[in-house]
mmCIF file of C-alpha atoms in Angstrom:
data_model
loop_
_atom_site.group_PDB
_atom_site.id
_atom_site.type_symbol
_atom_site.label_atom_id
_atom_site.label_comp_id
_atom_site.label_asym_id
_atom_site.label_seq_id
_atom_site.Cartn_x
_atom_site.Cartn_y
_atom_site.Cartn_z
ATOM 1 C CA UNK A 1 19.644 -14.738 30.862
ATOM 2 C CA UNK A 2 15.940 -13.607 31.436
ATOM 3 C CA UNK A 3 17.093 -12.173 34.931
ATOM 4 C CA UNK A 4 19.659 -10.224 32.974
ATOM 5 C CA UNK A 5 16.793 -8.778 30.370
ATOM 6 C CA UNK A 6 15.144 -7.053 33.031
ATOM 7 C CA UNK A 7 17.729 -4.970 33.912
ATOM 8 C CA UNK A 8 18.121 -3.340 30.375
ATOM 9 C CA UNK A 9 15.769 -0.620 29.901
ATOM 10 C CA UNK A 10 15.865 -1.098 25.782
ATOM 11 C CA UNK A 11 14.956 -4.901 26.509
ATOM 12 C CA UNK A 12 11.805 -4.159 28.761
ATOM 13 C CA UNK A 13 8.568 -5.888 27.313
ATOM 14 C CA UNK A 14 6.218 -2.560 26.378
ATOM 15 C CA UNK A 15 2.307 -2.623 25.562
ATOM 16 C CA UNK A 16 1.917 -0.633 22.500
ATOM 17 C CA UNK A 17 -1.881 -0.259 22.042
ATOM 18 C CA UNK A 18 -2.619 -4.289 20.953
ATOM 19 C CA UNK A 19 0.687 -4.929 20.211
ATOM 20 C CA UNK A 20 3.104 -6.826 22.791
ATOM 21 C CA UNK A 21 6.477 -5.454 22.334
ATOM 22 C CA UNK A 22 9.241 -7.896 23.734
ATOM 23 C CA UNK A 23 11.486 -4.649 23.392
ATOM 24 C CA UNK A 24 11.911 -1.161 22.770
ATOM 25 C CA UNK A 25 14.722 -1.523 19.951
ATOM 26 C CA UNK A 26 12.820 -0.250 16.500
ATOM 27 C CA UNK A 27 13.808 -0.820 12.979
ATOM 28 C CA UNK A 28 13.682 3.049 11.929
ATOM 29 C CA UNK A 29 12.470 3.287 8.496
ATOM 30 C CA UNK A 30 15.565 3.482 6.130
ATOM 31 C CA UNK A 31 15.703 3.939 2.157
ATOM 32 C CA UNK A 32 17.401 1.334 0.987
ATOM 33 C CA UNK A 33 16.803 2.123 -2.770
ATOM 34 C CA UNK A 34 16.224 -1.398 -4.201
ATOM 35 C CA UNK A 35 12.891 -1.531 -5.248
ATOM 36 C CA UNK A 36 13.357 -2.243 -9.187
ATOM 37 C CA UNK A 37 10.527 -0.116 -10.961
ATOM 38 C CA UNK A 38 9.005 0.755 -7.763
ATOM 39 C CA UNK A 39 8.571 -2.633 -6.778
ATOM 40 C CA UNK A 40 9.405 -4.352 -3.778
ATOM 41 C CA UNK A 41 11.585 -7.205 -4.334
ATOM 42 C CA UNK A 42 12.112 -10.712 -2.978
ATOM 43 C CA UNK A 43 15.749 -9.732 -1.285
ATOM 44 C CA UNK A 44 13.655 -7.604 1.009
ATOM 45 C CA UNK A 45 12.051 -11.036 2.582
ATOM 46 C CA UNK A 46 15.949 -11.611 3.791
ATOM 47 C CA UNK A 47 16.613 -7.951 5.246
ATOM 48 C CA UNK A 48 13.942 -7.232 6.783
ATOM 49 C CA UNK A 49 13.248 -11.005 8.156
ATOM 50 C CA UNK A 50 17.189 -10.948 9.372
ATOM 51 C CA UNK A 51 15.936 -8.031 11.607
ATOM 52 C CA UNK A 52 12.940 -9.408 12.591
ATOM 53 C CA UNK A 53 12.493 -10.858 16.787
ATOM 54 C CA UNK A 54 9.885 -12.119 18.187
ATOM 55 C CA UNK A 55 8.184 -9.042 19.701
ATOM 56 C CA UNK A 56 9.724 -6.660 18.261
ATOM 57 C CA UNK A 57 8.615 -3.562 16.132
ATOM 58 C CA UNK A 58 10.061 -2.693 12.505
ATOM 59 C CA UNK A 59 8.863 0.400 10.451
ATOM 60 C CA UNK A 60 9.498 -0.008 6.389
ATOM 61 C CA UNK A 61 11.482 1.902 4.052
ATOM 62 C CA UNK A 62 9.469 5.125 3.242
ATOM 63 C CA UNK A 63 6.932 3.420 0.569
ATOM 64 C CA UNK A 64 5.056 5.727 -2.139
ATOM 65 C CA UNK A 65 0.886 6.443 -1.968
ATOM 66 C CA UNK A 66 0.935 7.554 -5.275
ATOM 67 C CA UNK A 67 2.902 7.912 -8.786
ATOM 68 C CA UNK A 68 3.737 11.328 -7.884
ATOM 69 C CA UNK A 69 4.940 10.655 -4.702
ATOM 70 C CA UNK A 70 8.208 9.412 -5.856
ATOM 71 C CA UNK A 71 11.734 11.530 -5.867
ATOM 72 C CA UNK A 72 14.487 8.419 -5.222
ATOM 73 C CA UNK A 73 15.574 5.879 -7.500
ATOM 74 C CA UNK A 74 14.241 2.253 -7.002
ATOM 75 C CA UNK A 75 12.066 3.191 -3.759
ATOM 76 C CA UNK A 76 8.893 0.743 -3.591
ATOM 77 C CA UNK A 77 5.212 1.890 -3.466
ATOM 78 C CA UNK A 78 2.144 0.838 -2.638
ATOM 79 C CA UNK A 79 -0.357 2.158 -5.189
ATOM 80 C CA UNK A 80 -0.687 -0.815 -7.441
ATOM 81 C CA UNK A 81 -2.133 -4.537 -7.394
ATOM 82 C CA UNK A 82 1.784 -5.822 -8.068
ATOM 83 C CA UNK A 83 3.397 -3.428 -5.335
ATOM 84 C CA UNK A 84 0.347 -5.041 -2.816
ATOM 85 C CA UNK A 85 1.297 -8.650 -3.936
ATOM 86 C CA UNK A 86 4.720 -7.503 -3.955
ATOM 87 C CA UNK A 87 4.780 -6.853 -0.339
ATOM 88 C CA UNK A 88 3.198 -9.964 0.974
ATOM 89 C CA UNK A 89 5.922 -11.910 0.971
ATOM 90 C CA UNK A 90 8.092 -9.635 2.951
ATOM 91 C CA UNK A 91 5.602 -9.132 5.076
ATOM 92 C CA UNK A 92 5.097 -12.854 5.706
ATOM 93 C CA UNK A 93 8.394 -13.298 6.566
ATOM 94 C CA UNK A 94 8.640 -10.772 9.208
ATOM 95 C CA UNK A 95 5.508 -12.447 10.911
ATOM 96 C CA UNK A 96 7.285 -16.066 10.454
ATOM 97 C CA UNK A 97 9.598 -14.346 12.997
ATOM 98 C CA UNK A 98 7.301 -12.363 15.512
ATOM 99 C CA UNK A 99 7.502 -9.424 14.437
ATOM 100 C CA UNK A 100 5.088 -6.420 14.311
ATOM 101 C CA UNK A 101 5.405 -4.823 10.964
ATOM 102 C CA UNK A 102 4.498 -1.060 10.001
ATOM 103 C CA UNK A 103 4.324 0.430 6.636
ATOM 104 C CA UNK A 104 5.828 4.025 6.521
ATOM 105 C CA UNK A 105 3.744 5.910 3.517
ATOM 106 C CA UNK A 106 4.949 8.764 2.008
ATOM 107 C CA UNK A 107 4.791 11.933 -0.888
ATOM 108 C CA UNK A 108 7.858 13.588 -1.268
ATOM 109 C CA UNK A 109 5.925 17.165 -3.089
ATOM 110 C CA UNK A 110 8.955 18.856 -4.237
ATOM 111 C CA UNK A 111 11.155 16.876 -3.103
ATOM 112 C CA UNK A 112 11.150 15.390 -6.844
ATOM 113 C CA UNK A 113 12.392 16.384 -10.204
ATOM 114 C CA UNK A 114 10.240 16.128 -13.545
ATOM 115 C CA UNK A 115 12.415 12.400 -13.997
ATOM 116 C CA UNK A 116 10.637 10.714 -11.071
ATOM 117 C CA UNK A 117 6.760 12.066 -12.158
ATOM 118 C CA UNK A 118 4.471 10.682 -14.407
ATOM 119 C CA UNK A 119 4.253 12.289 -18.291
ATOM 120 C CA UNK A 120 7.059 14.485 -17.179
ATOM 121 C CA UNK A 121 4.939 16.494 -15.202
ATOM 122 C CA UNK A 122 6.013 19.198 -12.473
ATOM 123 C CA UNK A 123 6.245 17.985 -8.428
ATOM 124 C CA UNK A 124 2.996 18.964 -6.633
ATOM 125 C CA UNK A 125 3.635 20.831 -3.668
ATOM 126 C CA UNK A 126 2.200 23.213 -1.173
ATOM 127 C CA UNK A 127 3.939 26.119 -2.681
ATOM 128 C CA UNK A 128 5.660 26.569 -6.365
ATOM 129 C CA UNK A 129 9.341 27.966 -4.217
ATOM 130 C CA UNK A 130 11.689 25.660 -5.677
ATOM 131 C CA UNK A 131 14.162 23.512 -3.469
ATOM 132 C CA UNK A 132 18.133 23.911 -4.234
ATOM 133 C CA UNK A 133 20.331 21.704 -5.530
ATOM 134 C CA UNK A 134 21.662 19.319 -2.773
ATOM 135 C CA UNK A 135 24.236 16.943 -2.128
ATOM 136 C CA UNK A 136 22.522 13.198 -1.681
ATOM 137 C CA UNK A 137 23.542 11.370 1.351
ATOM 138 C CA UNK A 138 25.946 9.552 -0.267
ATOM 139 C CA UNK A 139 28.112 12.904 -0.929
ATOM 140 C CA UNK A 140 28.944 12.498 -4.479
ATOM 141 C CA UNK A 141 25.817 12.697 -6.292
ATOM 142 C CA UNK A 142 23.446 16.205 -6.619
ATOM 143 C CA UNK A 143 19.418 15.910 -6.671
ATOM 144 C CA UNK A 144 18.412 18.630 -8.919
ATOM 145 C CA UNK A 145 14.604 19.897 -8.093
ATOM 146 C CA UNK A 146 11.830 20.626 -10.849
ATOM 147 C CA UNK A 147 9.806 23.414 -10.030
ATOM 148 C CA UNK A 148 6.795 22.083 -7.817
ATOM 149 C CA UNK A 149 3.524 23.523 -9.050
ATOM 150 C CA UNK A 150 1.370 24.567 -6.777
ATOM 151 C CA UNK A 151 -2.149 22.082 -5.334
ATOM 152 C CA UNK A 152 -5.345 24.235 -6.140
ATOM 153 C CA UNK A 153 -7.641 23.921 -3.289
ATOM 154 C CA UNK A 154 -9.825 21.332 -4.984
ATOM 155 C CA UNK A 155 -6.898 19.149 -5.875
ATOM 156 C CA UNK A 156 -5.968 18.343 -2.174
ATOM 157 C CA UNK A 157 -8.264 15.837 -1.145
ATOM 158 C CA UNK A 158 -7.574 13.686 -3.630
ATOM 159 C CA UNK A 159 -4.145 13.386 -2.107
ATOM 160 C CA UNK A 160 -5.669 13.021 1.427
ATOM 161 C CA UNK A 161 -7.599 10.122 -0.760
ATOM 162 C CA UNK A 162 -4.003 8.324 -1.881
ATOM 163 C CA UNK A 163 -2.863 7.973 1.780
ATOM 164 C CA UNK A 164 -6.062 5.988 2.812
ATOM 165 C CA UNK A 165 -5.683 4.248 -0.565
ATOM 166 C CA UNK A 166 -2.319 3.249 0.595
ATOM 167 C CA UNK A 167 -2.878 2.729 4.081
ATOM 168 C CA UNK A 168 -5.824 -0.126 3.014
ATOM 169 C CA UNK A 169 -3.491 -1.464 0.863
ATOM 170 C CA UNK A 170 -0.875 -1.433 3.234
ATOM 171 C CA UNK A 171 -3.275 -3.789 5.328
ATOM 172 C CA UNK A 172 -3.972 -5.727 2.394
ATOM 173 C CA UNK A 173 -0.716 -6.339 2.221
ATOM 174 C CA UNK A 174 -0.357 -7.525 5.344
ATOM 175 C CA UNK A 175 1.516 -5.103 7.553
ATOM 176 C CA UNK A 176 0.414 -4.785 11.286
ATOM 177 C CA UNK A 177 -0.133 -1.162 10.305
ATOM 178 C CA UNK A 178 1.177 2.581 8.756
ATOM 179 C CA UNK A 179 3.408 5.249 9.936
ATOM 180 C CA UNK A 180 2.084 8.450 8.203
ATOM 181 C CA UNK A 181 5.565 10.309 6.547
ATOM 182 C CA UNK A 182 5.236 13.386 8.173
ATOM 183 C CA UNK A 183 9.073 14.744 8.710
ATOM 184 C CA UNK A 184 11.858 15.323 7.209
ATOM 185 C CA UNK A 185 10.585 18.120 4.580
ATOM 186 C CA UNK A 186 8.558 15.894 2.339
ATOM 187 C CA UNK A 187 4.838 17.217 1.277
ATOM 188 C CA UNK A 188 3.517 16.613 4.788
ATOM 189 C CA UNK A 189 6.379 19.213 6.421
ATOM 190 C CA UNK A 190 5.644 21.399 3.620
ATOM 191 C CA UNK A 191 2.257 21.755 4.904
ATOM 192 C CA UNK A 192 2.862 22.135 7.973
ATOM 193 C CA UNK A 193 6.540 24.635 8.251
ATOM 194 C CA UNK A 194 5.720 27.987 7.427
ATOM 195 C CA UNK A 195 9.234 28.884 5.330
ATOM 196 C CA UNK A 196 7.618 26.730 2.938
ATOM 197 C CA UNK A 197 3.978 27.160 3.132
ATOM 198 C CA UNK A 198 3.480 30.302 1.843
ATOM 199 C CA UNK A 199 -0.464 29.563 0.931
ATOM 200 C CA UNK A 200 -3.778 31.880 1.095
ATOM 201 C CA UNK A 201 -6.387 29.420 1.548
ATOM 202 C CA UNK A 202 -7.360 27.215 4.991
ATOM 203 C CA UNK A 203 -4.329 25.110 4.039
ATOM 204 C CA UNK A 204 -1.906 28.062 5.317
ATOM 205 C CA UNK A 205 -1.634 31.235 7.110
ATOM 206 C CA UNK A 206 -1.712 30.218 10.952
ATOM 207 C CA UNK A 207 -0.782 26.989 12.219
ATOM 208 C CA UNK A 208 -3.599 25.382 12.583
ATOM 209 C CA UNK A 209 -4.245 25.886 8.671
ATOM 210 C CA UNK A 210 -0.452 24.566 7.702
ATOM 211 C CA UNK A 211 -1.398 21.905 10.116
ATOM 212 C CA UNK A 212 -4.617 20.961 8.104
ATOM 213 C CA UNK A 213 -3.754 18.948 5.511
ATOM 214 C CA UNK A 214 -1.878 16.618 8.045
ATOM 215 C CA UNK A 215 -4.556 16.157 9.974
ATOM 216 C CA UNK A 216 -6.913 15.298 7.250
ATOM 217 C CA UNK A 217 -4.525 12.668 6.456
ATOM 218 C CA UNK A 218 -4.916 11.492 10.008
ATOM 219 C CA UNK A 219 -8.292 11.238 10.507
ATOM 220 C CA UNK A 220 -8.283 9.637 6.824
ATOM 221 C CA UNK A 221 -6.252 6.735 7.891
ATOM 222 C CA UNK A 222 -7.763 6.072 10.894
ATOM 223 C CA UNK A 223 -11.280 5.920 9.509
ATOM 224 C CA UNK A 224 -10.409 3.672 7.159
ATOM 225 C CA UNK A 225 -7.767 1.013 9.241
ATOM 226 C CA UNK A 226 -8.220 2.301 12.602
ATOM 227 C CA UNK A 227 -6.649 4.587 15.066
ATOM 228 C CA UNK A 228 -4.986 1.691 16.610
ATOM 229 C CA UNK A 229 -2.812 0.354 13.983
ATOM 230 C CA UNK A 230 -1.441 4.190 13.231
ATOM 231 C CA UNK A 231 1.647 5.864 13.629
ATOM 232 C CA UNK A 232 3.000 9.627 12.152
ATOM 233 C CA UNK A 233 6.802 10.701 12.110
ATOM 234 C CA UNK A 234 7.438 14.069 12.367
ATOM 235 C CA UNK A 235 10.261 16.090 12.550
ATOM 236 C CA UNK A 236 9.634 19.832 14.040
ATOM 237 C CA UNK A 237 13.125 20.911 15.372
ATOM 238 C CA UNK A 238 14.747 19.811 11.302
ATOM 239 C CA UNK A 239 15.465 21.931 8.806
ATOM 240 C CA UNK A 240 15.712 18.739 5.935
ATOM 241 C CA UNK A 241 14.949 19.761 2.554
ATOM 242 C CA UNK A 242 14.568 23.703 3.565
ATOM 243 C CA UNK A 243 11.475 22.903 5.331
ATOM 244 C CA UNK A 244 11.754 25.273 8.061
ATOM 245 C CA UNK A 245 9.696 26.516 11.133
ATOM 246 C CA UNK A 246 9.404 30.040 12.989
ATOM 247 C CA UNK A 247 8.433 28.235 15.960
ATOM 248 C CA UNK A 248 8.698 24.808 16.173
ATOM 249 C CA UNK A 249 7.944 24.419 19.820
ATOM 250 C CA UNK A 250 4.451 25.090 18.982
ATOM 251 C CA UNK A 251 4.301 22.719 15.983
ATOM 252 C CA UNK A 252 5.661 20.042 17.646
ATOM 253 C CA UNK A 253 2.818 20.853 20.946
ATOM 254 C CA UNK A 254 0.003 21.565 18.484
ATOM 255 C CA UNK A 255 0.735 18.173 16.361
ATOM 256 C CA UNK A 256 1.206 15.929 19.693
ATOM 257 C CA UNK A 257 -1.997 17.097 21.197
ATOM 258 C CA UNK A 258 -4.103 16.729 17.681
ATOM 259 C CA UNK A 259 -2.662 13.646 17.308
ATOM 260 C CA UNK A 260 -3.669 12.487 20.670
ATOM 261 C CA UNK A 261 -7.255 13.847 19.924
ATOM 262 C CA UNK A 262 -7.250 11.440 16.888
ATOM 263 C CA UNK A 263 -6.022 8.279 19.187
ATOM 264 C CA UNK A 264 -2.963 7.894 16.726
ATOM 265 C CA UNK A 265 -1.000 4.414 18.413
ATOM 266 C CA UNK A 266 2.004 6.267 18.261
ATOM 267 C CA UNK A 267 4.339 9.548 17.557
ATOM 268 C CA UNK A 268 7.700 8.746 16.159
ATOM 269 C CA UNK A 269 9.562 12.549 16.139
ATOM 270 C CA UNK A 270 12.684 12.963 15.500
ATOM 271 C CA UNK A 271 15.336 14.275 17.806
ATOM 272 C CA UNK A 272 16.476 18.091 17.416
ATOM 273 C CA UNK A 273 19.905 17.277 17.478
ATOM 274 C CA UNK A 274 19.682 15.558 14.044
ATOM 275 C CA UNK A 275 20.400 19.201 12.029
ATOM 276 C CA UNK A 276 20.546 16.802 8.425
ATOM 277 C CA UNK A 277 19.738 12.756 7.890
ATOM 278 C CA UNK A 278 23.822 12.224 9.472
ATOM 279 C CA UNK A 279 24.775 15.041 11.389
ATOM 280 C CA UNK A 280 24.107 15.335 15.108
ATOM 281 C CA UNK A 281 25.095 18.758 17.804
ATOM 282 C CA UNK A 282 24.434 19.868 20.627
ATOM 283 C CA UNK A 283 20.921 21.506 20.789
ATOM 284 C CA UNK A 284 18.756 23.456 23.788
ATOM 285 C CA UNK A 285 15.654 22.189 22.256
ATOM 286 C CA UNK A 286 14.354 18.871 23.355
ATOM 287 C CA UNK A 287 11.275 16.316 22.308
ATOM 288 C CA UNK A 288 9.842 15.799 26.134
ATOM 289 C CA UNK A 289 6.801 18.802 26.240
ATOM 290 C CA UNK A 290 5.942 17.065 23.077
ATOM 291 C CA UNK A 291 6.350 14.096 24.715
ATOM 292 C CA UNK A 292 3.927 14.982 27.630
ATOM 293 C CA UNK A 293 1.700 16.190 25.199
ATOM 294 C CA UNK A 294 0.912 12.994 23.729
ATOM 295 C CA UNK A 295 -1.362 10.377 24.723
ATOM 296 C CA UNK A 296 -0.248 7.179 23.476
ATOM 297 C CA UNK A 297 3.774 5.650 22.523
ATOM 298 C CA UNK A 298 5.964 8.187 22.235
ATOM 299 C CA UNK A 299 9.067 6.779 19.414
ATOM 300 C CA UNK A 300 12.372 8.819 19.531
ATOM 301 C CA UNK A 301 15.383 8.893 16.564
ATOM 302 C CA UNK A 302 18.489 10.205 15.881
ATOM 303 C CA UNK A 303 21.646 9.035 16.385
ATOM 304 C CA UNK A 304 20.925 6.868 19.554
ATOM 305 C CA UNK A 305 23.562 4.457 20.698
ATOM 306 C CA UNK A 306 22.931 1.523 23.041
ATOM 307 C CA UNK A 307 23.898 3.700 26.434
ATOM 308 C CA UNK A 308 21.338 6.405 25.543
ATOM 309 C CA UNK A 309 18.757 4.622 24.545
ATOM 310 C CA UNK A 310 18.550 2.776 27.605
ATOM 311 C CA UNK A 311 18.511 5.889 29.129
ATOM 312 C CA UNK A 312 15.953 7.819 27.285
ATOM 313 C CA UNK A 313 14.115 4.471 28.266
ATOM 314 C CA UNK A 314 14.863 4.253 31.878
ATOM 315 C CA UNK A 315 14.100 8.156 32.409
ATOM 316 C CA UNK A 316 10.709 8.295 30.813
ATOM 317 C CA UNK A 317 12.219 10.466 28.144
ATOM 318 C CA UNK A 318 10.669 7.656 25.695
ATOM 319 C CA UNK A 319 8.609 4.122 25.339
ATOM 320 C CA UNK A 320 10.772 3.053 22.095
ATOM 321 C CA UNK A 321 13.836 4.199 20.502
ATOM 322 C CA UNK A 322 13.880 3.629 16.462
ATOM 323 C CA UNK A 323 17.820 2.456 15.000
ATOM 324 C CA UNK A 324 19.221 3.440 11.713
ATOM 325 C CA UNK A 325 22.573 2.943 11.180
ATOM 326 C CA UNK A 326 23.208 0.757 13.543
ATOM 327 C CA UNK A 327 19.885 -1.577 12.619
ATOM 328 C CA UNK A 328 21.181 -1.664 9.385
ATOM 329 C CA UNK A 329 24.522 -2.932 9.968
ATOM 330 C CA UNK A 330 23.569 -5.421 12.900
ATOM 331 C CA UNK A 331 20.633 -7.354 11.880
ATOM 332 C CA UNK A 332 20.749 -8.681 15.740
ATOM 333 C CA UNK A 333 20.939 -5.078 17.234
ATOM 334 C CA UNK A 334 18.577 -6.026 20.032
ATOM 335 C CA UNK A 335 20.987 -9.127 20.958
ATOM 336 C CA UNK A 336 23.903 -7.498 20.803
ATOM 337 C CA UNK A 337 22.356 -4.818 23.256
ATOM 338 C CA UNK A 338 21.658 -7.648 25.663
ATOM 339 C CA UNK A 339 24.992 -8.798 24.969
ATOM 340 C CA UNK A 340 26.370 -5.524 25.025
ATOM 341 C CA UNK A 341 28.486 -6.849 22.369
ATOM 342 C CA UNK A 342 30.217 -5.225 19.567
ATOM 343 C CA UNK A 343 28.991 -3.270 16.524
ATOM 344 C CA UNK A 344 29.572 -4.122 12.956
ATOM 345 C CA UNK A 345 30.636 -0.494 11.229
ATOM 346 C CA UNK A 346 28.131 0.256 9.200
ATOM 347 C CA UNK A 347 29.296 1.306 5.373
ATOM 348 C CA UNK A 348 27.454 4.369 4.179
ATOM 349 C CA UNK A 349 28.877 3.694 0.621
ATOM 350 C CA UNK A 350 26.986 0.799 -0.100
ATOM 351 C CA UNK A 351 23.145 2.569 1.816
ATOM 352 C CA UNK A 352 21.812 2.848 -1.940
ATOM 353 C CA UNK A 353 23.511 1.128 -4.296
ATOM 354 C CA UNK A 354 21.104 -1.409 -6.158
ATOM 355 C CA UNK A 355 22.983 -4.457 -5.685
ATOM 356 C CA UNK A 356 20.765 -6.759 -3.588
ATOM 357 C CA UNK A 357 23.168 -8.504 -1.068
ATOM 358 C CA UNK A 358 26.088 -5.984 -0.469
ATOM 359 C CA UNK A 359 25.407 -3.518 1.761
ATOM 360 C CA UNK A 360 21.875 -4.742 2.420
ATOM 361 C CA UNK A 361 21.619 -8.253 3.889
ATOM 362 C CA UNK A 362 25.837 -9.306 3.873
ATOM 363 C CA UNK A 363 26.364 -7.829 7.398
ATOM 364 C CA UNK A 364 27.432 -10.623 9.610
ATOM 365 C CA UNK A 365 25.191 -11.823 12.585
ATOM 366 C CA UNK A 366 27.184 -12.133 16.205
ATOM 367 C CA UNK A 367 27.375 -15.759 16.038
ATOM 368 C CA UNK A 368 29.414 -15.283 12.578
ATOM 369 C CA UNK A 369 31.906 -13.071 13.749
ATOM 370 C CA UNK A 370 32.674 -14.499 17.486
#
């Protein structure tokens, strides 16, 4: 079988920074909303220890730096003494198995309603626009938005703070190391797309003031765990959450070379094609100047199957290809790749309900359903 390995790009050994990778098949941080409270909870040991190899990478369910950086039912944090202790056990069993474990931290900013925020307070955001109402990715249900008030000046590095409160908590916690939350329209994107910032101060205006408060969250991080055991997701080309850019081409060029300055491990972005979390097209933009830009692992996502990955892989396109779907619903994705066995359907119905086996760790390994 090793002989076989070999030939499949996805199952290539890679070097990321210290870590040995025995494959390029990543566990792309998924909510899973089952964190009672904010808490993580002891069915997380199965699911993510069922996905676990020896070798190879997973990336956590986007995980809270703060009590106002919540806007999902039941997602976990990492703020608080139980949330740390909380972890550890998940974590554990992850390393029982191999694996190389990052923690993704997050804020949503207005990406929240008054419901999810402590004393009933407003979202904070980089701008007071309010979001729309929006279907949730389950179709049924609609996410109303509070009005996000506005960060004074003075107020934003204490939210550069909760990041490297997080990240050193994430490491207390055991995890290998963070993925900085910086896609997908959350406070991050705010910053940084300019339909959204509409600021006055150095945090907006030009690009490299949008920019700003990411990279203070950067260097944050890395001064306090290290450059080495940091990644940042980012997602130029997406429109999630009405988080916009004029030009995302430079964004996306700006980001990966600033990054690179920092000696971030790795850039996880997020293909262009991905329009919304589900729905892919055809698109003329692509990730690889960004990709040329950077200096370390380049991570793609969005909606890769087994035949493209290996060829995003083989072509230099990418080092690692991060799984959603497909991760979720085949706890032994990278086997079945080696296999190239079948797929278990995956059953978006049950992505956030809170029951803690259906859905989440119930999908049947290969060896169960030959």
């Amino acid at each position: 079988m090793a002989a076989n390995l070999a030939t499949i790009p996805l199952l290539t050994p890679y070097q990321m920074g210290n870590f040995n990778l025995s494959h390029s098949v990543v566990l792309a941080p998924l909510a899973r909303q089952r964190s009672y409270g904010n808490v993580p909870q002891p069915h997380a040991v199965l699911y993510y220890s069922q996905r676990a190899t020896n070798g190879g990478l997973l990336i956590a369910e986007a995980t809270g730096v703060s009590d106002t950086a919540q806007g999902y039912p039941e997602t976990p944090g990492i703020w608080t003494t139980e949330q740390v202790q909380a972890w550890k056990p998940i974590v554990n069993g992850v390393h029982a198995k191999g694996g190389i474990f990052f923690c993704q931290i997050l804020h949503v900013g207005r990406v929240s309603n008054e419901g999810f925020q402590p004393n009933g307070q407003a979202p904070i955001s980089c701008t007071d626009k309010p979001l729309t109402p929006q279907v949730r990715s389950n179709g049924i249900d609609v996410a109303q938005f509070s009005t996000p008030r506005r960060l004074a000046t003075d107020e934003i590095p204490s939210v550069v703070n909760d990041f490297r409160l997080a990240a050193r908590n994430a490491i207390e916690a055991g995890f290998d190391g963070v993925e900085i939350h910086g896609a997908h329209g959350y406070l991050i994107d705010q910053f940084m797309k300019d339909k959204v910032n509409d600021r006055t101060d150095q945090y907006g205006g030009s690009l490299e003031n949008r920019c700003r408060f990411a990279l203070e969250v950067v260097e944050a991080v890395v001064n306090e765990i290290g450059a080495d055991r940091v990644g940042f997701r980012i997602s130029p080309f997406s429109n999630y959450s009405e988080a916009v850019d004029s030009n995302p081409e430079a964004l996306a060029l700006y980001m990966a070379k600033s990054l690179s300055n920092y000696g971030v491990l790795y850039c996880h972005a997020v293909e262009p094609r991905m329009v919304t979390i589900e729905e892919k097209k055809e698109c003329p933009h692509s990730l690889l100047p960004m990709r040329k830009a950077f200096n370390g692992t380049f991570m793609v996502a969005g909606g890769y199957d087994r035949k493209d990955g290996n060829q995003a892989v083989s072509n230099g396109y990418t080092d690692l290809v991060a799984y959603g779907r497909l991760f979720l619903a085949n706890p032994d994705l990278p086997r079945r790749f080696e296999l190239d066995a079948p797929l278990n359907k995956y059953n978006r119905e049950t992505f956030y309900i809170l029951d803690p086996v259906v859905g989440y760790t119930d999908y049947p390994f290969l060896e169960t359903t030959e």
